[in-house]
Amino acid sequence: MRADRHLARRVLLSGAVGAGLLASSSSLAYVLIGWSWSWQANPMSEPFVLNAASFPSGTGSTSAVTTALRNGLERWGDDGTADFHFTDGGVGTSGDHVLRWSNTTASGGTLAVASSFGFGGRMTDCDITFYNANDGGTINWIAQTGSAPFSRVDVEQVATHEFGHCAGLDHSATTAAVMYPSYRGGNVAYRQLGQDDKNGLVAMYGTAQPSLAQVMDLELGNPVIGGDPLSITVTGANANERVTLLASILGEGDGPCRPEIGGKCVALVAPVVPVATRTANGAGTVTFTITVPAQYAGFTPGFQAVAIRGSGGANSVGSDTQAYPILSPGFSCQAGWVPDCNALCVPSSFIDDGSCDDGTTEWTSASTGFQGYSDFYCGMYNYDYGDCP
Ligand SMILES: [Zn+2]
């Protein structure tokens, strides 16, 4: 049995590698660390937390650092070629996977390190550390949209590289790859993935299947209470076509790809269940009335509608997805309050009061001290009846 290994991967300063060494770079290709997240049904769906506030203030505003780190994270898989993407865990300080700046000194020319852990080909953890200094002295990090000056080190380029390690890539000798081991000045072009990087990602995770186009609109008609009827309306279908309502008890996410819909993928997490099929009216609207089993209270199921179109389902379309926590049987809010778009009890007087409730503004109840974010901006409440701009 092989023991767990600890891997530390490095970015080196540009002076460490001679340019002439890489004349035949076109024949060189990506290298895999040997473990990845491909063993997961939804690879790397665990959130990666960005500790933007840990960077020294001279790096840039927390907002600028966040943007640089987030760009580096999202770049992996963002062209849709590979069936992989990181999950943005937001700005924070702790989590299973964290990127942070450390007020310590690294050896040699190391700027940052991605430390991954795994076993038997399976990566199970990855964290990234940016250092304050190395043998060359203090590292003058900078986070900004444009190219970094030569006196500074571009946070976004290094973040992109380190996230590549956390995806499972080792260093590539291909100069056009972001996994090239040396930092090469602050030009924004060096932040981009090369074809070599994308090929490596596809080698580990396969090619992404196309998702179902979301051209229909799906709305829940009322809060989802276990054992009670739930009304779901789909608009935007063709006149008199058959529309199937799909549900997943595990909610929204990258879902199974099915031959009936031309091999495209639904946006609900497997297992996905066809609940009912009904014929749309002449205006392309269809309403489903279903009952969500009471024993699923506490889950947050997702719903999506599909219409099979074309030979072999090649032109099939879907709706957007909606998810809602299933409330316990008999659930009710206190008098005068109703469950909002997120199943939070909110005073019903907030509806159609001229003030926008779209889930972005925190409010505090004067009578109960309750704090929350009221959200009536969904079809169930007619998008707050025009209160939002
Ligand atoms: Zn590296």
Tab-separated table of C-alpha atoms and ligand atoms in Angstrom:
chain	number	residue	atom	x	y	z
A	1	MET	CA	0.000	0.000	0.000
A	2	ARG	CA	1.314	3.356	-0.918
A	3	ALA	CA	1.204	6.053	1.696
A	4	ASP	CA	-0.297	9.431	1.048
A	5	ARG	CA	2.050	11.705	-0.754
A	6	HIS	CA	2.434	15.412	-0.346
A	7	LEU	CA	3.211	17.367	-3.464
A	8	ALA	CA	4.481	20.897	-3.579
A	9	ARG	CA	4.640	22.573	-6.969
A	10	ARG	CA	6.453	25.759	-7.669
A	11	VAL	CA	6.608	28.824	-9.793
A	12	LEU	CA	10.182	29.961	-10.332
A	13	LEU	CA	11.471	33.395	-11.136
A	14	SER	CA	12.187	33.980	-14.791
A	15	GLY	CA	15.983	34.154	-14.404
A	16	ALA	CA	16.135	30.474	-13.527
A	17	VAL	CA	15.527	29.102	-17.016
A	18	GLY	CA	17.390	29.999	-20.180
A	19	ALA	CA	15.178	30.816	-23.128
A	20	GLY	CA	17.373	28.901	-25.572
A	21	LEU	CA	16.613	25.697	-23.746
A	22	LEU	CA	13.131	25.535	-25.178
A	23	ALA	CA	13.695	25.869	-28.918
A	24	SER	CA	11.772	22.659	-29.650
A	25	SER	CA	8.842	23.515	-27.437
A	26	SER	CA	6.227	22.507	-30.007
A	27	SER	CA	7.026	18.858	-29.412
A	28	LEU	CA	6.658	19.148	-25.656
A	29	ALA	CA	3.345	18.589	-23.979
A	30	TYR	CA	1.458	18.822	-20.727
A	31	VAL	CA	2.425	16.626	-17.799
A	32	LEU	CA	-0.081	15.237	-15.328
A	33	ILE	CA	0.673	15.087	-11.607
A	34	GLY	CA	-0.938	11.647	-11.505
A	35	TRP	CA	-3.956	12.390	-9.431
A	36	SER	CA	-7.021	14.468	-10.194
A	37	TRP	CA	-10.675	14.988	-9.303
A	38	SER	CA	-11.921	12.820	-12.165
A	39	TRP	CA	-12.999	10.150	-9.658
A	40	GLN	CA	-15.802	12.463	-8.540
A	41	ALA	CA	-19.167	12.419	-10.299
A	42	ASN	CA	-18.997	16.204	-10.402
A	43	PRO	CA	-15.242	16.919	-10.391
A	44	MET	CA	-14.029	19.558	-7.947
A	45	SER	CA	-17.503	20.646	-6.951
A	46	GLU	CA	-16.163	21.372	-3.464
A	47	PRO	CA	-15.818	25.130	-3.012
A	48	PHE	CA	-12.386	26.747	-3.291
A	49	VAL	CA	-12.204	29.642	-0.821
A	50	LEU	CA	-10.298	32.772	-1.842
A	51	ASN	CA	-8.650	34.538	1.083
A	52	ALA	CA	-8.248	37.830	-0.731
A	53	ALA	CA	-8.062	39.808	2.507
A	54	SER	CA	-4.853	38.015	3.521
A	55	PHE	CA	-2.812	39.817	0.859
A	56	PRO	CA	-0.895	42.941	1.925
A	57	SER	CA	-2.696	46.178	1.130
A	58	GLY	CA	-0.037	47.173	-1.389
A	59	THR	CA	-1.177	44.319	-3.633
A	60	GLY	CA	-4.353	46.199	-4.453
A	61	SER	CA	-7.817	46.521	-3.025
A	62	THR	CA	-9.472	43.375	-1.688
A	63	SER	CA	-11.845	43.686	-4.621
A	64	ALA	CA	-8.955	43.779	-7.108
A	65	VAL	CA	-7.265	40.790	-5.451
A	66	THR	CA	-10.556	38.891	-5.461
A	67	THR	CA	-11.025	39.555	-9.159
A	68	ALA	CA	-7.492	38.400	-9.985
A	69	LEU	CA	-7.857	35.190	-7.966
A	70	ARG	CA	-11.332	34.501	-9.308
A	71	ASN	CA	-10.165	34.982	-12.897
A	72	GLY	CA	-7.407	32.460	-12.287
A	73	LEU	CA	-9.906	29.993	-10.857
A	74	GLU	CA	-12.552	30.389	-13.538
A	75	ARG	CA	-10.105	30.174	-16.411
A	76	TRP	CA	-9.863	26.394	-15.961
A	77	GLY	CA	-12.658	24.953	-18.022
A	78	ASP	CA	-14.216	28.276	-18.963
A	79	ASP	CA	-14.008	27.601	-22.695
A	80	GLY	CA	-16.269	24.605	-22.188
A	81	THR	CA	-13.879	22.145	-23.827
A	82	ALA	CA	-13.108	20.019	-20.813
A	83	ASP	CA	-15.710	18.587	-18.458
A	84	PHE	CA	-14.220	20.452	-15.514
A	85	HIS	CA	-14.537	23.659	-13.585
A	86	PHE	CA	-13.656	24.782	-10.106
A	87	THR	CA	-16.404	25.840	-7.730
A	88	ASP	CA	-15.989	29.377	-6.476
A	89	GLY	CA	-16.178	29.239	-2.687
A	90	GLY	CA	-16.255	33.015	-2.419
A	91	VAL	CA	-14.074	35.263	-0.298
A	92	GLY	CA	-13.361	33.847	3.132
A	93	THR	CA	-10.651	32.630	5.435
A	94	SER	CA	-11.252	28.938	5.907
A	95	GLY	CA	-12.476	25.897	4.056
A	96	ASP	CA	-11.265	22.569	2.770
A	97	HIS	CA	-9.534	24.259	-0.172
A	98	VAL	CA	-8.110	27.714	0.391
A	99	LEU	CA	-5.847	30.153	-1.447
A	100	ARG	CA	-4.076	32.592	0.871
A	101	TRP	CA	-1.061	34.849	1.197
A	102	SER	CA	1.460	33.965	3.893
A	103	ASN	CA	3.803	36.362	5.646
A	104	THR	CA	6.669	33.868	5.328
A	105	THR	CA	9.710	33.397	3.149
A	106	ALA	CA	9.958	30.663	0.535
A	107	SER	CA	13.210	29.081	-0.535
A	108	GLY	CA	14.918	29.779	-3.846
A	109	GLY	CA	12.820	31.645	-6.366
A	110	THR	CA	9.497	30.230	-5.249
A	111	LEU	CA	6.613	32.662	-5.480
A	112	ALA	CA	3.709	30.404	-4.575
A	113	VAL	CA	2.993	26.752	-3.928
A	114	ALA	CA	-0.005	24.551	-4.609
A	115	SER	CA	-0.045	21.665	-2.140
A	116	SER	CA	-2.200	18.777	-3.205
A	117	PHE	CA	-2.980	15.579	-1.376
A	118	GLY	CA	-4.370	12.377	-2.731
A	119	PHE	CA	-4.296	8.661	-2.908
A	120	GLY	CA	-4.326	6.158	-5.719
A	121	GLY	CA	-4.870	8.642	-8.535
A	122	ARG	CA	-7.485	10.549	-6.573
A	123	MET	CA	-6.800	14.103	-5.527
A	124	THR	CA	-8.583	14.811	-2.254
A	125	ASP	CA	-7.272	18.208	-1.215
A	126	CYS	CA	-5.474	21.203	-2.639
A	127	ASP	CA	-4.447	24.501	-1.079
A	128	ILE	CA	-2.448	27.385	-2.477
A	129	THR	CA	-0.015	29.654	-0.650
A	130	PHE	CA	1.409	32.908	-2.000
A	131	TYR	CA	4.599	33.979	-0.176
A	132	ASN	CA	5.714	37.322	1.144
A	133	ALA	CA	9.330	36.789	0.145
A	134	ASN	CA	11.887	34.379	-1.265
A	135	ASP	CA	15.675	34.340	-1.684
A	136	GLY	CA	15.325	37.325	-4.014
A	137	GLY	CA	13.744	39.425	-1.249
A	138	THR	CA	10.203	40.682	-0.794
A	139	ILE	CA	7.801	39.672	-3.549
A	140	ASN	CA	5.943	42.756	-4.698
A	141	TRP	CA	2.585	41.298	-5.620
A	142	ILE	CA	0.118	43.321	-7.646
A	143	ALA	CA	-3.489	42.670	-8.607
A	144	GLN	CA	-4.838	44.819	-11.392
A	145	THR	CA	-6.698	44.359	-14.642
A	146	GLY	CA	-3.870	45.480	-16.904
A	147	SER	CA	-0.358	44.098	-17.263
A	148	ALA	CA	1.812	44.227	-14.170
A	149	PRO	CA	4.969	46.347	-14.323
A	150	PHE	CA	8.256	44.429	-14.334
A	151	SER	CA	8.986	45.492	-10.753
A	152	ARG	CA	5.870	43.675	-9.549
A	153	VAL	CA	4.558	40.094	-9.668
A	154	ASP	CA	1.176	39.531	-11.265
A	155	VAL	CA	-1.218	37.810	-8.831
A	156	GLU	CA	-3.522	36.662	-11.630
A	157	GLN	CA	-0.836	34.929	-13.688
A	158	VAL	CA	0.474	33.055	-10.654
A	159	ALA	CA	-3.047	32.200	-9.442
A	160	THR	CA	-3.948	30.749	-12.840
A	161	HIS	CA	-0.795	28.616	-12.783
A	162	GLU	CA	-1.373	27.361	-9.238
A	163	PHE	CA	-4.994	26.491	-9.919
A	164	GLY	CA	-3.673	24.394	-12.800
A	165	HIS	CA	-1.750	22.323	-10.244
A	166	CYS	CA	-4.938	21.951	-8.205
A	167	ALA	CA	-6.687	20.695	-11.338
A	168	GLY	CA	-4.001	17.996	-11.636
A	169	LEU	CA	-1.429	19.457	-14.025
A	170	ASP	CA	2.309	19.396	-13.467
A	171	HIS	CA	4.737	21.738	-15.211
A	172	SER	CA	4.866	21.829	-18.986
A	173	ALA	CA	7.955	22.771	-20.957
A	174	THR	CA	5.721	24.319	-23.613
A	175	THR	CA	6.327	28.051	-23.442
A	176	ALA	CA	2.755	28.836	-24.536
A	177	ALA	CA	1.348	26.930	-21.550
A	178	VAL	CA	0.392	28.692	-18.341
A	179	MET	CA	1.870	25.587	-16.659
A	180	TYR	CA	5.319	26.617	-17.886
A	181	PRO	CA	7.339	26.633	-14.647
A	182	SER	CA	8.673	30.171	-14.773
A	183	TYR	CA	7.025	33.489	-14.138
A	184	ARG	CA	7.512	35.617	-17.231
A	185	GLY	CA	6.782	39.245	-16.537
A	186	GLY	CA	3.391	40.770	-16.035
A	187	ASN	CA	2.027	40.733	-19.579
A	188	VAL	CA	-1.658	39.801	-19.434
A	189	ALA	CA	-1.105	37.276	-22.247
A	190	TYR	CA	0.722	35.013	-19.773
A	191	ARG	CA	-2.478	34.652	-17.733
A	192	GLN	CA	-4.208	32.767	-20.515
A	193	LEU	CA	-4.378	28.998	-20.882
A	194	GLY	CA	-2.551	27.597	-23.864
A	195	GLN	CA	-3.827	24.770	-26.023
A	196	ASP	CA	-1.399	22.524	-24.152
A	197	ASP	CA	-3.092	23.353	-20.836
A	198	LYS	CA	-6.536	22.683	-22.311
A	199	ASN	CA	-5.359	19.378	-23.772
A	200	GLY	CA	-4.133	18.327	-20.345
A	201	LEU	CA	-7.451	19.214	-18.762
A	202	VAL	CA	-9.353	17.192	-21.382
A	203	ALA	CA	-6.973	14.255	-20.859
A	204	MET	CA	-7.957	14.124	-17.190
A	205	TYR	CA	-11.642	15.025	-17.334
A	206	GLY	CA	-12.821	14.274	-20.853
A	207	THR	CA	-14.674	16.504	-23.242
A	208	ALA	CA	-17.620	18.452	-21.916
A	209	GLN	CA	-20.994	17.427	-23.264
A	210	PRO	CA	-23.175	20.274	-24.541
A	211	SER	CA	-25.902	21.318	-22.150
A	212	LEU	CA	-29.511	21.672	-23.164
A	213	ALA	CA	-30.355	25.153	-24.469
A	214	GLN	CA	-32.582	26.907	-21.952
A	215	VAL	CA	-35.182	28.634	-24.113
A	216	MET	CA	-38.306	27.918	-22.055
A	217	ASP	CA	-39.131	29.596	-18.748
A	218	LEU	CA	-40.069	27.570	-15.666
A	219	GLU	CA	-41.672	29.095	-12.584
A	220	LEU	CA	-42.855	27.628	-9.322
A	221	GLY	CA	-46.390	28.782	-8.500
A	222	ASN	CA	-46.182	28.414	-4.735
A	223	PRO	CA	-43.781	27.445	-1.943
A	224	VAL	CA	-42.960	23.737	-1.878
A	225	ILE	CA	-44.500	22.081	1.170
A	226	GLY	CA	-44.155	18.335	1.590
A	227	GLY	CA	-47.381	16.546	0.796
A	228	ASP	CA	-49.060	19.668	-0.615
A	229	PRO	CA	-49.765	20.364	-4.314
A	230	LEU	CA	-47.074	22.305	-6.163
A	231	SER	CA	-47.935	24.217	-9.310
A	232	ILE	CA	-45.207	24.620	-11.935
A	233	THR	CA	-45.771	26.645	-15.104
A	234	VAL	CA	-43.604	26.426	-18.218
A	235	THR	CA	-43.854	29.072	-20.933
A	236	GLY	CA	-42.049	29.460	-24.238
A	237	ALA	CA	-42.786	25.990	-25.610
A	238	ASN	CA	-44.112	25.524	-29.132
A	239	ALA	CA	-47.893	25.436	-29.507
A	240	ASN	CA	-49.333	22.042	-28.603
A	241	GLU	CA	-45.980	20.311	-28.125
A	242	ARG	CA	-45.271	17.759	-25.463
A	243	VAL	CA	-43.274	19.053	-22.495
A	244	THR	CA	-41.728	16.837	-19.829
A	245	LEU	CA	-41.050	18.045	-16.303
A	246	LEU	CA	-37.837	16.677	-14.780
A	247	ALA	CA	-36.945	16.743	-11.094
A	248	SER	CA	-33.870	15.966	-9.027
A	249	ILE	CA	-34.007	15.626	-5.280
A	250	LEU	CA	-30.349	16.763	-5.238
A	251	GLY	CA	-31.087	20.018	-7.065
A	252	GLU	CA	-29.412	22.033	-9.778
A	253	GLY	CA	-26.020	21.229	-11.280
A	254	ASP	CA	-24.259	19.453	-14.112
A	255	GLY	CA	-26.515	16.543	-14.882
A	256	PRO	CA	-26.793	13.452	-17.026
A	257	CYS	CA	-26.600	13.607	-20.817
A	258	ARG	CA	-29.386	11.639	-22.490
A	259	PRO	CA	-29.812	10.156	-25.980
A	260	GLU	CA	-33.499	11.173	-26.068
A	261	ILE	CA	-32.458	14.832	-26.152
A	262	GLY	CA	-29.698	14.413	-28.713
A	263	GLY	CA	-27.006	13.568	-26.178
A	264	LYS	CA	-27.270	16.938	-24.474
A	265	CYS	CA	-27.071	17.304	-20.724
A	266	VAL	CA	-29.701	18.494	-18.299
A	267	ALA	CA	-28.897	20.981	-15.547
A	268	LEU	CA	-30.104	18.828	-12.656
A	269	VAL	CA	-27.909	16.558	-10.587
A	270	ALA	CA	-28.410	12.800	-11.129
A	271	PRO	CA	-30.609	10.947	-10.409
A	272	VAL	CA	-33.056	12.882	-12.561
A	273	VAL	CA	-36.668	11.710	-12.629
A	274	PRO	CA	-39.269	12.508	-15.311
A	275	VAL	CA	-42.264	13.592	-13.240
A	276	ALA	CA	-44.928	14.141	-15.883
A	277	THR	CA	-45.450	14.951	-19.559
A	278	ARG	CA	-48.195	17.314	-20.691
A	279	THR	CA	-49.200	19.061	-23.915
A	280	ALA	CA	-48.664	22.808	-24.107
A	281	ASN	CA	-51.599	24.988	-25.091
A	282	GLY	CA	-51.728	27.062	-28.255
A	283	ALA	CA	-49.686	29.779	-26.566
A	284	GLY	CA	-46.921	27.334	-25.641
A	285	THR	CA	-47.761	27.294	-21.946
A	286	VAL	CA	-48.169	24.208	-19.818
A	287	THR	CA	-48.902	23.911	-16.114
A	288	PHE	CA	-47.977	20.897	-14.018
A	289	THR	CA	-49.503	20.188	-10.642
A	290	ILE	CA	-47.483	17.696	-8.641
A	291	THR	CA	-47.210	16.609	-5.047
A	292	VAL	CA	-43.778	16.521	-3.476
A	293	PRO	CA	-43.558	13.574	-1.076
A	294	ALA	CA	-43.534	14.670	2.544
A	295	GLN	CA	-40.544	12.493	3.380
A	296	TYR	CA	-38.322	14.718	1.214
A	297	ALA	CA	-38.761	17.711	3.557
A	298	GLY	CA	-35.396	19.369	4.066
A	299	PHE	CA	-34.087	18.563	0.595
A	300	THR	CA	-33.840	21.268	-2.048
A	301	PRO	CA	-35.036	19.674	-5.276
A	302	GLY	CA	-34.463	21.192	-8.699
A	303	PHE	CA	-36.865	21.284	-11.615
A	304	GLN	CA	-36.293	21.632	-15.357
A	305	ALA	CA	-38.617	21.109	-18.329
A	306	VAL	CA	-37.597	19.601	-21.676
A	307	ALA	CA	-39.242	19.434	-25.089
A	308	ILE	CA	-37.918	16.790	-27.448
A	309	ARG	CA	-37.490	18.215	-30.932
A	310	GLY	CA	-35.910	17.116	-34.193
A	311	SER	CA	-34.589	13.826	-35.497
A	312	GLY	CA	-33.005	11.866	-32.676
A	313	GLY	CA	-33.872	14.719	-30.340
A	314	ALA	CA	-31.101	16.802	-31.915
A	315	ASN	CA	-33.035	20.078	-31.595
A	316	SER	CA	-34.399	19.483	-28.112
A	317	VAL	CA	-34.694	22.435	-25.785
A	318	GLY	CA	-34.966	22.921	-22.056
A	319	SER	CA	-36.122	25.497	-19.568
A	320	ASP	CA	-34.152	27.286	-16.915
A	321	THR	CA	-33.972	25.456	-13.599
A	322	GLN	CA	-35.618	26.345	-10.320
A	323	ALA	CA	-34.863	24.935	-6.893
A	324	TYR	CA	-36.685	25.379	-3.598
A	325	PRO	CA	-36.279	23.821	-0.132
A	326	ILE	CA	-39.105	21.430	0.691
A	327	LEU	CA	-40.861	22.685	3.795
A	328	SER	CA	-42.182	20.279	6.407
A	329	PRO	CA	-45.776	19.096	6.073
A	330	GLY	CA	-48.114	21.596	7.692
A	331	PHE	CA	-45.481	24.322	7.550
A	332	SER	CA	-46.653	27.884	7.986
A	333	CYS	CA	-45.010	31.180	8.883
A	334	GLN	CA	-46.286	33.342	11.721
A	335	ALA	CA	-49.422	35.354	10.998
A	336	GLY	CA	-48.845	37.986	8.333
A	337	TRP	CA	-45.605	36.405	7.151
A	338	VAL	CA	-45.066	34.153	4.131
A	339	PRO	CA	-42.229	31.982	2.810
A	340	ASP	CA	-40.361	34.026	0.198
A	341	CYS	CA	-38.544	32.834	-2.949
A	342	ASN	CA	-35.946	31.113	-0.732
A	343	ALA	CA	-38.409	29.639	1.782
A	344	LEU	CA	-37.529	32.262	4.377
A	345	CYS	CA	-40.472	33.643	6.345
A	346	VAL	CA	-40.819	37.339	5.543
A	347	PRO	CA	-43.605	39.856	6.296
A	348	SER	CA	-46.079	39.681	3.445
A	349	SER	CA	-46.336	43.473	3.597
A	350	PHE	CA	-42.959	43.539	1.808
A	351	ILE	CA	-44.686	42.371	-1.364
A	352	ASP	CA	-45.703	45.156	-3.710
A	353	ASP	CA	-44.681	47.901	-1.244
A	354	GLY	CA	-42.623	49.918	-3.720
A	355	SER	CA	-39.340	48.700	-2.247
A	356	CYS	CA	-37.337	46.072	-4.172
A	357	ASP	CA	-36.954	42.711	-2.420
A	358	ASP	CA	-34.540	40.756	-4.607
A	359	GLY	CA	-32.523	39.018	-1.908
A	360	THR	CA	-29.645	41.502	-1.899
A	361	THR	CA	-30.526	43.791	1.011
A	362	GLU	CA	-30.444	42.665	4.599
A	363	TRP	CA	-33.325	43.715	6.798
A	364	THR	CA	-34.052	43.348	10.508
A	365	SER	CA	-37.484	42.840	11.954
A	366	ALA	CA	-38.185	45.520	14.593
A	367	SER	CA	-40.610	43.229	16.385
A	368	THR	CA	-38.670	39.973	16.429
A	369	GLY	CA	-35.077	40.989	15.781
A	370	PHE	CA	-35.048	38.536	12.895
A	371	GLN	CA	-32.376	39.263	10.281
A	372	GLY	CA	-32.475	38.054	6.728
A	373	TYR	CA	-32.571	38.882	3.056
A	374	SER	CA	-36.102	39.181	1.727
A	375	ASP	CA	-36.537	37.857	-1.803
A	376	PHE	CA	-39.802	38.120	-3.677
A	377	TYR	CA	-38.112	38.444	-7.047
A	378	CYS	CA	-39.363	35.186	-8.573
A	379	GLY	CA	-42.329	34.054	-10.622
A	380	MET	CA	-44.072	32.782	-7.498
A	381	TYR	CA	-44.477	36.411	-6.386
A	382	ASN	CA	-44.717	37.951	-9.847
A	383	TYR	CA	-41.213	39.412	-9.488
A	384	ASP	CA	-42.183	41.569	-6.507
A	385	TYR	CA	-44.958	43.063	-8.613
A	386	GLY	CA	-42.733	45.567	-10.324
A	387	ASP	CA	-41.010	46.882	-7.193
A	388	CYS	CA	-37.574	46.107	-8.633
A	389	PRO	CA	-36.086	48.221	-11.436
B	1	ZN	ZN	4.069	25.392	-10.734
